Amino acid sequence: MPMPNIDPIIPGPFQCGGNDPRNLPDLDDEYLDDLTAVLKALAKGSYPRLDSVPLALNAYNCNRKEDIDPWAYFHPVTIITPLDATMKVLPSIELDEDVIDDLAKPWDPIRYTGGQFNREEQRFERGEWTPPPGSARYRFLCFIHKHRIDRRSTSQKGVHTISIWDREWDELTWHDTYHVGREVRIGEIQRFWRCVNMPNLIGHGYNREQFLKRIRYRIVYDICEHIEDTLRDAVPPRNTLYAVIGAALHHMNNACDPQVSIVPDRLELFGAQALPLLPRFFAHLLWLCLDARPGWTRAEQEGFVRQFRILERLRWMRVLVRRDLERRMAEEEEMEDEEGGGDGEVREWVFEVMGI
């Protein structure tokens, strides 16, 4: 396949209009509605609308300070057929066009460049990795799955897992953080990858048999079982959606860590409660929406932000979101001072509107 002449301007599935060096995405009403739905859910401590989660995670690539770090692509959620049911139609995965173009480009390995873990920021900082022009940007191709579970102690029927193809090692890791019914889900996901039609990955460099040998099944997650032992009650299966988001954000925050697929088995990852996870994700989406709609008046901005007042009971979320927003404002002030321009607007009014 010939190498494309033009690099994608911004991570898919977004488009980018104008010549803004920040590469802000064009958020049409549908995209804005999806991101709004995720922000509202996080502010209330409820479950985000499932079909909006991949778009929101893709948006986490956009307008980030680490603009040279590798990207991750999230495909729409796949519904996994139970083992005791017949697949009436074989599953199919169609990748975004920018991702297909990117797969044709050479991947510049990270593992030879060193780097170190920043404990304060809880992220791996790259060494000398600076991809040459024309090299690939997408390191991870991510597929969130929804499985059906029948557990007597809960009425919920959905468990979420995630498969992540890592171009650094050319292998796929499937993460399952729920301790009940794993044997069944392993069988389901094995059948899924045996049958799925995805010509831009399977059959492109690896045939089906070779691809299946490059899958790792990571199930060494015990934190959910420990929580149940402590609470003496079942953890709702749907909580795994937070675990999946936590694993996804962990990968993106540490995209220059060669061994990022080893996701720590800790409570703050299972609930995605650590500062670099849901709080930073929330702050990023909020800022991205405001930056991408420069035509909004101050009143329109305040009306938009007012929807996302974080509940009092989510004290950890309120504290950590404020901390990350303060960091962003300080960076914006510093940038304006260096450039000697700007209007001095750093949105400090957000704290009053959100009540944090």
mmCIF file of C-alpha atoms in Angstrom:
data_model
loop_
_atom_site.group_PDB
_atom_site.id
_atom_site.type_symbol
_atom_site.label_atom_id
_atom_site.label_comp_id
_atom_site.label_asym_id
_atom_site.label_seq_id
_atom_site.Cartn_x
_atom_site.Cartn_y
_atom_site.Cartn_z
ATOM 1 C CA MET A 1 0.000 0.000 0.000
ATOM 2 C CA PRO A 2 1.532 3.384 -0.977
ATOM 3 C CA MET A 3 2.342 5.856 1.771
ATOM 4 C CA PRO A 4 -0.096 8.789 1.864
ATOM 5 C CA ASN A 5 1.313 12.196 0.998
ATOM 6 C CA ILE A 6 -0.674 14.053 3.670
ATOM 7 C CA ASP A 7 -0.610 13.324 7.392
ATOM 8 C CA PRO A 8 -3.924 13.416 9.255
ATOM 9 C CA ILE A 9 -4.267 16.907 10.730
ATOM 10 C CA ILE A 10 -6.029 15.749 13.843
ATOM 11 C CA PRO A 11 -6.928 12.375 15.333
ATOM 12 C CA GLY A 12 -10.017 10.800 13.747
ATOM 13 C CA PRO A 13 -12.917 10.812 13.526
ATOM 14 C CA PHE A 14 -12.751 14.618 13.740
ATOM 15 C CA GLN A 15 -12.075 17.201 11.082
ATOM 16 C CA CYS A 16 -10.160 20.394 11.673
ATOM 17 C CA GLY A 17 -11.087 23.719 10.129
ATOM 18 C CA GLY A 18 -8.968 26.840 9.802
ATOM 19 C CA ASN A 19 -5.298 27.260 10.603
ATOM 20 C CA ASP A 20 -5.444 27.199 14.384
ATOM 21 C CA PRO A 21 -2.086 25.753 15.520
ATOM 22 C CA ARG A 22 -3.873 24.024 18.405
ATOM 23 C CA ASN A 23 -5.605 21.730 15.882
ATOM 24 C CA LEU A 24 -9.026 22.065 17.499
ATOM 25 C CA PRO A 25 -11.675 19.702 16.130
ATOM 26 C CA ASP A 26 -14.834 20.866 14.407
ATOM 27 C CA LEU A 27 -17.508 19.836 16.917
ATOM 28 C CA ASP A 28 -20.832 19.705 15.131
ATOM 29 C CA ASP A 29 -24.045 19.452 17.158
ATOM 30 C CA GLU A 30 -23.954 15.631 17.162
ATOM 31 C CA TYR A 31 -20.384 15.453 18.424
ATOM 32 C CA LEU A 32 -21.054 18.168 21.001
ATOM 33 C CA ASP A 33 -24.126 16.264 22.211
ATOM 34 C CA ASP A 34 -22.034 13.115 22.713
ATOM 35 C CA LEU A 35 -19.341 14.937 24.674
ATOM 36 C CA THR A 36 -22.000 16.756 26.711
ATOM 37 C CA ALA A 37 -23.613 13.424 27.600
ATOM 38 C CA VAL A 38 -20.298 12.076 28.914
ATOM 39 C CA LEU A 39 -19.557 15.245 30.920
ATOM 40 C CA LYS A 40 -23.027 15.205 32.515
ATOM 41 C CA ALA A 41 -22.659 11.566 33.533
ATOM 42 C CA LEU A 42 -19.222 12.112 35.085
ATOM 43 C CA ALA A 43 -20.498 15.156 36.998
ATOM 44 C CA LYS A 44 -23.337 13.066 38.454
ATOM 45 C CA GLY A 45 -21.263 9.965 39.144
ATOM 46 C CA SER A 46 -23.451 7.940 36.790
ATOM 47 C CA TYR A 47 -22.591 5.747 33.825
ATOM 48 C CA PRO A 48 -21.797 7.577 30.571
ATOM 49 C CA ARG A 49 -23.921 6.764 27.560
ATOM 50 C CA LEU A 50 -22.060 3.804 26.105
ATOM 51 C CA ASP A 51 -22.129 4.840 22.455
ATOM 52 C CA SER A 52 -20.650 8.253 23.379
ATOM 53 C CA VAL A 53 -17.624 6.856 25.232
ATOM 54 C CA PRO A 54 -15.430 6.025 22.188
ATOM 55 C CA LEU A 55 -15.911 9.513 20.716
ATOM 56 C CA ALA A 56 -15.039 11.137 24.049
ATOM 57 C CA LEU A 57 -11.906 8.996 24.346
ATOM 58 C CA ASN A 58 -10.925 9.918 20.787
ATOM 59 C CA ALA A 59 -11.381 13.573 21.767
ATOM 60 C CA TYR A 60 -8.794 13.070 24.515
ATOM 61 C CA ASN A 61 -6.171 12.979 21.739
ATOM 62 C CA CYS A 62 -7.082 16.491 20.595
ATOM 63 C CA ASN A 63 -5.419 19.746 21.700
ATOM 64 C CA ARG A 64 -3.199 18.104 24.286
ATOM 65 C CA LYS A 65 -0.008 19.690 25.513
ATOM 66 C CA GLU A 66 1.889 16.510 24.622
ATOM 67 C CA ASP A 67 1.112 17.121 20.953
ATOM 68 C CA ILE A 68 3.873 14.837 19.743
ATOM 69 C CA ASP A 69 2.909 11.803 21.847
ATOM 70 C CA PRO A 70 1.366 8.815 20.066
ATOM 71 C CA TRP A 71 -2.381 8.689 19.591
ATOM 72 C CA ALA A 72 -5.000 6.056 20.353
ATOM 73 C CA TYR A 73 -8.025 5.275 18.193
ATOM 74 C CA PHE A 74 -11.279 3.978 19.697
ATOM 75 C CA HIS A 75 -13.677 2.059 17.518
ATOM 76 C CA PRO A 76 -17.430 2.114 18.314
ATOM 77 C CA VAL A 77 -18.385 -0.425 20.999
ATOM 78 C CA THR A 78 -18.728 -4.019 19.822
ATOM 79 C CA ILE A 79 -21.490 -6.225 21.237
ATOM 80 C CA ILE A 80 -20.120 -9.711 21.887
ATOM 81 C CA THR A 81 -22.362 -12.654 21.047
ATOM 82 C CA PRO A 82 -22.769 -15.079 24.006
ATOM 83 C CA LEU A 83 -21.122 -18.463 23.546
ATOM 84 C CA ASP A 84 -24.454 -20.262 23.740
ATOM 85 C CA ALA A 85 -25.871 -18.158 20.881
ATOM 86 C CA THR A 86 -25.185 -18.565 17.182
ATOM 87 C CA MET A 87 -23.602 -15.685 15.292
ATOM 88 C CA LYS A 88 -26.259 -14.833 12.711
ATOM 89 C CA VAL A 89 -23.965 -12.262 11.106
ATOM 90 C CA LEU A 90 -20.194 -12.321 11.409
ATOM 91 C CA PRO A 91 -18.813 -9.244 13.204
ATOM 92 C CA SER A 92 -17.033 -6.608 11.166
ATOM 93 C CA ILE A 93 -14.768 -3.692 12.105
ATOM 94 C CA GLU A 94 -14.334 -0.748 9.757
ATOM 95 C CA LEU A 95 -11.548 1.581 10.834
ATOM 96 C CA ASP A 96 -11.499 5.351 10.374
ATOM 97 C CA GLU A 97 -9.886 6.406 7.085
ATOM 98 C CA ASP A 98 -7.149 8.380 8.864
ATOM 99 C CA VAL A 99 -6.290 5.274 10.876
ATOM 100 C CA ILE A 100 -6.139 3.138 7.731
ATOM 101 C CA ASP A 101 -3.762 5.672 6.161
ATOM 102 C CA ASP A 102 -1.691 5.714 9.345
ATOM 103 C CA LEU A 103 -1.359 1.925 9.368
ATOM 104 C CA ALA A 104 0.435 2.201 6.026
ATOM 105 C CA LYS A 105 3.154 4.368 7.577
ATOM 106 C CA PRO A 106 6.228 3.032 9.366
ATOM 107 C CA TRP A 107 6.054 2.895 13.160
ATOM 108 C CA ASP A 108 9.055 4.464 14.909
ATOM 109 C CA PRO A 109 9.823 2.273 17.971
ATOM 110 C CA ILE A 110 9.722 3.898 21.400
ATOM 111 C CA ARG A 111 11.507 1.211 23.380
ATOM 112 C CA TYR A 112 14.976 2.268 22.237
ATOM 113 C CA THR A 113 14.668 5.896 23.409
ATOM 114 C CA GLY A 114 14.591 5.533 27.196
ATOM 115 C CA GLY A 115 12.317 7.782 29.235
ATOM 116 C CA GLN A 116 11.231 7.861 32.856
ATOM 117 C CA PHE A 117 8.136 7.717 35.041
ATOM 118 C CA ASN A 118 6.970 11.050 36.509
ATOM 119 C CA ARG A 119 5.561 10.132 39.933
ATOM 120 C CA GLU A 120 3.931 13.516 40.503
ATOM 121 C CA GLU A 121 2.012 13.379 37.243
ATOM 122 C CA GLN A 122 1.683 9.564 37.320
ATOM 123 C CA ARG A 123 2.731 9.280 33.704
ATOM 124 C CA PHE A 124 5.665 7.991 31.675
ATOM 125 C CA GLU A 125 7.623 10.755 29.953
ATOM 126 C CA ARG A 126 9.265 9.975 26.643
ATOM 127 C CA GLY A 127 12.993 10.037 26.135
ATOM 128 C CA GLU A 128 14.277 11.228 22.766
ATOM 129 C CA TRP A 129 11.321 9.839 20.818
ATOM 130 C CA THR A 130 10.488 12.317 18.053
ATOM 131 C CA PRO A 131 8.921 10.582 15.073
ATOM 132 C CA PRO A 132 10.357 11.673 11.726
ATOM 133 C CA PRO A 133 8.035 13.245 9.116
ATOM 134 C CA GLY A 134 5.809 10.696 7.477
ATOM 135 C CA SER A 135 5.919 8.172 10.327
ATOM 136 C CA ALA A 136 2.855 6.823 12.080
ATOM 137 C CA ARG A 137 1.046 8.597 14.941
ATOM 138 C CA TYR A 138 -1.427 5.957 16.137
ATOM 139 C CA ARG A 139 0.168 3.534 18.565
ATOM 140 C CA PHE A 140 -3.036 1.974 19.935
ATOM 141 C CA LEU A 141 -6.160 0.652 18.233
ATOM 142 C CA CYS A 142 -8.748 0.147 20.976
ATOM 143 C CA PHE A 143 -11.943 -1.894 20.923
ATOM 144 C CA ILE A 144 -14.389 -1.724 23.832
ATOM 145 C CA HIS A 145 -16.593 -4.802 24.134
ATOM 146 C CA LYS A 146 -19.896 -5.394 25.888
ATOM 147 C CA HIS A 147 -20.617 -8.937 27.098
ATOM 148 C CA ARG A 148 -23.796 -10.314 28.627
ATOM 149 C CA ILE A 149 -23.611 -11.749 32.133
ATOM 150 C CA ASP A 150 -26.247 -13.509 34.246
ATOM 151 C CA ARG A 151 -25.356 -13.094 37.903
ATOM 152 C CA ARG A 152 -27.954 -13.841 40.542
ATOM 153 C CA SER A 153 -26.815 -11.131 42.936
ATOM 154 C CA THR A 154 -27.404 -8.287 40.452
ATOM 155 C CA SER A 155 -29.950 -7.400 37.809
ATOM 156 C CA GLN A 156 -27.324 -5.803 35.553
ATOM 157 C CA LYS A 157 -26.483 -7.788 32.458
ATOM 158 C CA GLY A 158 -23.538 -5.952 30.891
ATOM 159 C CA VAL A 159 -19.798 -6.447 31.502
ATOM 160 C CA HIS A 160 -17.264 -4.375 29.586
ATOM 161 C CA THR A 161 -13.788 -5.428 28.460
ATOM 162 C CA ILE A 162 -11.242 -3.820 26.142
ATOM 163 C CA SER A 163 -8.854 -5.092 23.467
ATOM 164 C CA ILE A 164 -5.881 -2.868 22.592
ATOM 165 C CA TRP A 165 -3.636 -3.471 19.597
ATOM 166 C CA ASP A 166 -0.195 -2.006 20.310
ATOM 167 C CA ARG A 167 1.935 -1.201 17.272
ATOM 168 C CA GLU A 168 5.048 -0.917 19.426
ATOM 169 C CA TRP A 169 4.996 -4.709 19.832
ATOM 170 C CA ASP A 170 2.492 -5.736 17.151
ATOM 171 C CA GLU A 171 0.300 -7.529 19.647
ATOM 172 C CA LEU A 172 -3.198 -7.254 21.050
ATOM 173 C CA THR A 173 -3.958 -7.341 24.788
ATOM 174 C CA TRP A 174 -7.458 -8.067 26.068
ATOM 175 C CA HIS A 175 -8.194 -6.717 29.545
ATOM 176 C CA ASP A 176 -10.973 -8.193 31.696
ATOM 177 C CA THR A 177 -11.213 -6.666 35.191
ATOM 178 C CA TYR A 178 -14.348 -8.494 36.394
ATOM 179 C CA HIS A 179 -13.744 -11.682 38.345
ATOM 180 C CA VAL A 180 -17.040 -13.507 37.680
ATOM 181 C CA GLY A 181 -17.549 -15.423 34.422
ATOM 182 C CA ARG A 182 -14.094 -14.841 32.981
ATOM 183 C CA GLU A 183 -13.838 -18.317 31.452
ATOM 184 C CA VAL A 184 -16.970 -17.655 29.438
ATOM 185 C CA ARG A 185 -15.817 -14.209 28.303
ATOM 186 C CA ILE A 186 -12.429 -15.573 27.217
ATOM 187 C CA GLY A 187 -14.250 -18.050 25.005
ATOM 188 C CA GLU A 188 -16.462 -15.273 23.635
ATOM 189 C CA ILE A 189 -13.583 -12.945 22.805
ATOM 190 C CA GLN A 190 -11.569 -15.762 21.241
ATOM 191 C CA ARG A 191 -14.502 -16.562 18.963
ATOM 192 C CA PHE A 192 -14.927 -12.845 18.173
ATOM 193 C CA TRP A 193 -11.339 -12.421 16.980
ATOM 194 C CA ARG A 194 -11.480 -15.722 15.083
ATOM 195 C CA CYS A 195 -14.495 -14.525 13.121
ATOM 196 C CA VAL A 196 -14.278 -10.732 12.842
ATOM 197 C CA ASN A 197 -13.673 -9.166 9.458
ATOM 198 C CA MET A 198 -11.034 -6.420 9.780
ATOM 199 C CA PRO A 199 -8.966 -6.464 6.574
ATOM 200 C CA ASN A 200 -6.803 -3.451 7.462
ATOM 201 C CA LEU A 201 -5.267 -5.299 10.413
ATOM 202 C CA ILE A 202 -5.996 -8.999 10.039
ATOM 203 C CA GLY A 203 -4.563 -10.120 6.727
ATOM 204 C CA HIS A 204 -2.377 -7.015 6.470
ATOM 205 C CA GLY A 205 1.028 -8.222 7.610
ATOM 206 C CA TYR A 206 -0.416 -11.149 9.595
ATOM 207 C CA ASN A 207 -2.811 -13.837 8.462
ATOM 208 C CA ARG A 208 -5.593 -14.929 10.815
ATOM 209 C CA GLU A 209 -3.601 -17.704 12.470
ATOM 210 C CA GLN A 210 -0.608 -15.430 13.069
ATOM 211 C CA PHE A 211 -2.841 -12.665 14.433
ATOM 212 C CA LEU A 212 -4.519 -15.000 16.935
ATOM 213 C CA LYS A 213 -1.098 -16.020 18.248
ATOM 214 C CA ARG A 214 -0.362 -12.355 18.965
ATOM 215 C CA ILE A 215 -3.247 -11.944 21.433
ATOM 216 C CA ARG A 216 -2.587 -11.831 25.183
ATOM 217 C CA TYR A 217 -5.432 -12.355 27.635
ATOM 218 C CA ARG A 218 -4.764 -10.230 30.705
ATOM 219 C CA ILE A 219 -7.046 -11.299 33.542
ATOM 220 C CA VAL A 220 -4.742 -10.804 36.534
ATOM 221 C CA TYR A 221 -7.143 -8.323 38.129
ATOM 222 C CA ASP A 222 -8.239 -9.106 41.682
ATOM 223 C CA ILE A 223 -9.314 -5.682 42.969
ATOM 224 C CA CYS A 224 -13.006 -6.222 42.146
ATOM 225 C CA GLU A 225 -13.079 -9.429 44.173
ATOM 226 C CA HIS A 226 -11.310 -7.666 47.066
ATOM 227 C CA ILE A 227 -13.952 -4.920 47.000
ATOM 228 C CA GLU A 228 -16.714 -7.499 47.218
ATOM 229 C CA ASP A 229 -14.988 -9.220 50.125
ATOM 230 C CA THR A 230 -14.821 -5.875 51.932
ATOM 231 C CA LEU A 231 -18.372 -4.735 51.166
ATOM 232 C CA ARG A 232 -19.857 -8.226 51.420
ATOM 233 C CA ASP A 233 -21.920 -7.333 48.394
ATOM 234 C CA ALA A 234 -21.640 -7.679 44.623
ATOM 235 C CA VAL A 235 -19.940 -5.015 42.538
ATOM 236 C CA PRO A 236 -22.378 -4.227 39.688
ATOM 237 C CA PRO A 237 -20.963 -5.584 36.412
ATOM 238 C CA ARG A 238 -21.596 -2.246 34.733
ATOM 239 C CA ASN A 239 -18.893 -0.677 36.914
ATOM 240 C CA THR A 240 -16.421 -2.288 34.535
ATOM 241 C CA LEU A 241 -17.152 0.593 32.152
ATOM 242 C CA TYR A 242 -15.152 2.819 34.515
ATOM 243 C CA ALA A 243 -12.387 0.210 34.592
ATOM 244 C CA VAL A 244 -12.274 0.153 30.791
ATOM 245 C CA ILE A 245 -12.091 3.968 30.662
ATOM 246 C CA GLY A 246 -9.362 3.856 33.311
ATOM 247 C CA ALA A 247 -7.311 1.369 31.276
ATOM 248 C CA ALA A 248 -7.815 3.464 28.135
ATOM 249 C CA LEU A 249 -6.710 6.710 29.793
ATOM 250 C CA HIS A 250 -3.776 4.907 31.418
ATOM 251 C CA HIS A 251 -2.574 3.915 27.943
ATOM 252 C CA MET A 252 -2.975 7.415 26.514
ATOM 253 C CA ASN A 253 -1.336 9.115 29.496
ATOM 254 C CA ASN A 254 1.618 6.743 29.242
ATOM 255 C CA ALA A 255 1.788 6.336 25.480
ATOM 256 C CA CYS A 256 5.604 6.561 25.534
ATOM 257 C CA ASP A 257 5.961 3.729 28.069
ATOM 258 C CA PRO A 258 6.998 0.604 26.155
ATOM 259 C CA GLN A 259 5.320 -1.633 28.786
ATOM 260 C CA VAL A 260 2.109 0.380 29.183
ATOM 261 C CA SER A 261 -0.090 -2.704 28.665
ATOM 262 C CA ILE A 262 0.718 -3.794 32.245
ATOM 263 C CA VAL A 263 -2.174 -1.902 33.848
ATOM 264 C CA PRO A 264 -1.819 -1.764 37.657
ATOM 265 C CA ASP A 265 -4.405 -3.790 39.585
ATOM 266 C CA ARG A 266 -5.375 -0.947 41.915
ATOM 267 C CA LEU A 267 -8.612 0.634 43.098
ATOM 268 C CA GLU A 268 -7.852 4.028 41.528
ATOM 269 C CA LEU A 269 -7.531 2.306 38.138
ATOM 270 C CA PHE A 270 -10.603 0.102 38.553
ATOM 271 C CA GLY A 271 -12.721 3.155 39.388
ATOM 272 C CA ALA A 272 -10.626 5.524 37.216
ATOM 273 C CA GLN A 273 -10.551 7.931 40.182
ATOM 274 C CA ALA A 274 -6.893 9.001 40.078
ATOM 275 C CA LEU A 275 -6.158 12.585 39.004
ATOM 276 C CA PRO A 276 -4.757 11.634 35.565
ATOM 277 C CA LEU A 277 -7.879 9.534 34.832
ATOM 278 C CA LEU A 278 -11.524 10.689 35.135
ATOM 279 C CA PRO A 279 -10.789 14.121 36.683
ATOM 280 C CA ARG A 280 -8.302 15.038 33.944
ATOM 281 C CA PHE A 281 -10.554 13.478 31.300
ATOM 282 C CA PHE A 282 -13.457 15.635 32.534
ATOM 283 C CA ALA A 283 -11.342 18.822 32.563
ATOM 284 C CA HIS A 284 -9.956 18.067 29.113
ATOM 285 C CA LEU A 285 -13.375 17.521 27.528
ATOM 286 C CA LEU A 286 -14.770 20.658 29.157
ATOM 287 C CA TRP A 287 -11.872 22.827 27.926
ATOM 288 C CA LEU A 288 -11.946 21.237 24.485
ATOM 289 C CA CYS A 289 -15.645 22.038 24.019
ATOM 290 C CA LEU A 290 -15.103 25.661 25.059
ATOM 291 C CA ASP A 291 -12.014 26.082 22.867
ATOM 292 C CA ALA A 292 -13.717 24.483 19.866
ATOM 293 C CA ARG A 293 -16.657 26.908 20.026
ATOM 294 C CA PRO A 294 -14.894 30.315 19.965
ATOM 295 C CA GLY A 295 -18.049 32.055 18.761
ATOM 296 C CA TRP A 296 -19.880 31.477 22.037
ATOM 297 C CA THR A 297 -20.590 34.541 24.144
ATOM 298 C CA ARG A 298 -19.627 34.562 27.819
ATOM 299 C CA ALA A 299 -23.269 33.885 28.707
ATOM 300 C CA GLU A 300 -23.377 30.902 26.342
ATOM 301 C CA GLN A 301 -20.159 29.523 27.801
ATOM 302 C CA GLU A 302 -21.480 29.863 31.342
ATOM 303 C CA GLY A 303 -24.749 28.184 30.353
ATOM 304 C CA PHE A 304 -22.827 25.288 28.847
ATOM 305 C CA VAL A 305 -20.571 24.851 31.887
ATOM 306 C CA ARG A 306 -23.478 25.120 34.355
ATOM 307 C CA GLN A 307 -24.761 21.729 33.152
ATOM 308 C CA PHE A 308 -21.744 20.040 34.674
ATOM 309 C CA ARG A 309 -21.880 21.046 38.330
ATOM 310 C CA ILE A 310 -20.238 18.122 40.105
ATOM 311 C CA LEU A 311 -22.349 16.686 42.920
ATOM 312 C CA GLU A 312 -21.331 17.445 46.501
ATOM 313 C CA ARG A 313 -20.986 13.741 47.299
ATOM 314 C CA LEU A 314 -18.261 13.407 44.643
ATOM 315 C CA ARG A 315 -15.794 15.348 46.724
ATOM 316 C CA TRP A 316 -12.759 13.588 45.233
ATOM 317 C CA MET A 317 -13.940 14.543 41.733
ATOM 318 C CA ARG A 318 -14.576 18.173 42.698
ATOM 319 C CA VAL A 319 -11.143 18.575 44.296
ATOM 320 C CA LEU A 320 -9.188 16.873 41.516
ATOM 321 C CA VAL A 321 -11.041 18.551 38.644
ATOM 322 C CA ARG A 322 -10.352 21.946 40.196
ATOM 323 C CA ARG A 323 -6.692 21.035 40.589
ATOM 324 C CA ASP A 324 -6.391 20.105 36.925
ATOM 325 C CA LEU A 325 -8.281 23.215 35.762
ATOM 326 C CA GLU A 326 -5.951 25.391 37.852
ATOM 327 C CA ARG A 327 -3.004 23.718 36.142
ATOM 328 C CA ARG A 328 -4.486 24.452 32.722
ATOM 329 C CA MET A 329 -5.153 28.087 33.599
ATOM 330 C CA ALA A 330 -1.588 28.537 34.858
ATOM 331 C CA GLU A 331 -0.245 27.085 31.609
ATOM 332 C CA GLU A 332 -2.447 29.430 29.564
ATOM 333 C CA GLU A 333 -1.292 32.458 31.555
ATOM 334 C CA GLU A 334 2.338 31.440 31.108
ATOM 335 C CA MET A 335 1.839 30.977 27.369
ATOM 336 C CA GLU A 336 0.215 34.409 27.031
ATOM 337 C CA ASP A 337 3.061 36.013 28.988
ATOM 338 C CA GLU A 338 5.627 34.382 26.701
ATOM 339 C CA GLU A 339 3.785 35.387 23.541
ATOM 340 C CA GLY A 340 3.031 38.874 24.838
ATOM 341 C CA GLY A 341 -0.524 38.783 23.564
ATOM 342 C CA GLY A 342 -3.910 37.306 24.330
ATOM 343 C CA ASP A 343 -6.956 38.813 25.956
ATOM 344 C CA GLY A 344 -6.101 37.695 29.487
ATOM 345 C CA GLU A 345 -9.181 35.438 29.619
ATOM 346 C CA VAL A 346 -8.285 32.273 31.523
ATOM 347 C CA ARG A 347 -11.851 31.356 32.520
ATOM 348 C CA GLU A 348 -11.470 31.659 36.281
ATOM 349 C CA TRP A 349 -15.239 32.189 36.314
ATOM 350 C CA VAL A 350 -15.598 28.424 35.751
ATOM 351 C CA PHE A 351 -15.013 27.682 39.429
ATOM 352 C CA GLU A 352 -17.900 29.896 40.534
ATOM 353 C CA VAL A 353 -20.278 28.559 37.878
ATOM 354 C CA MET A 354 -19.446 24.928 38.750
ATOM 355 C CA GLY A 355 -19.443 25.572 42.473
ATOM 356 C CA ILE A 356 -15.987 24.120 43.001
#
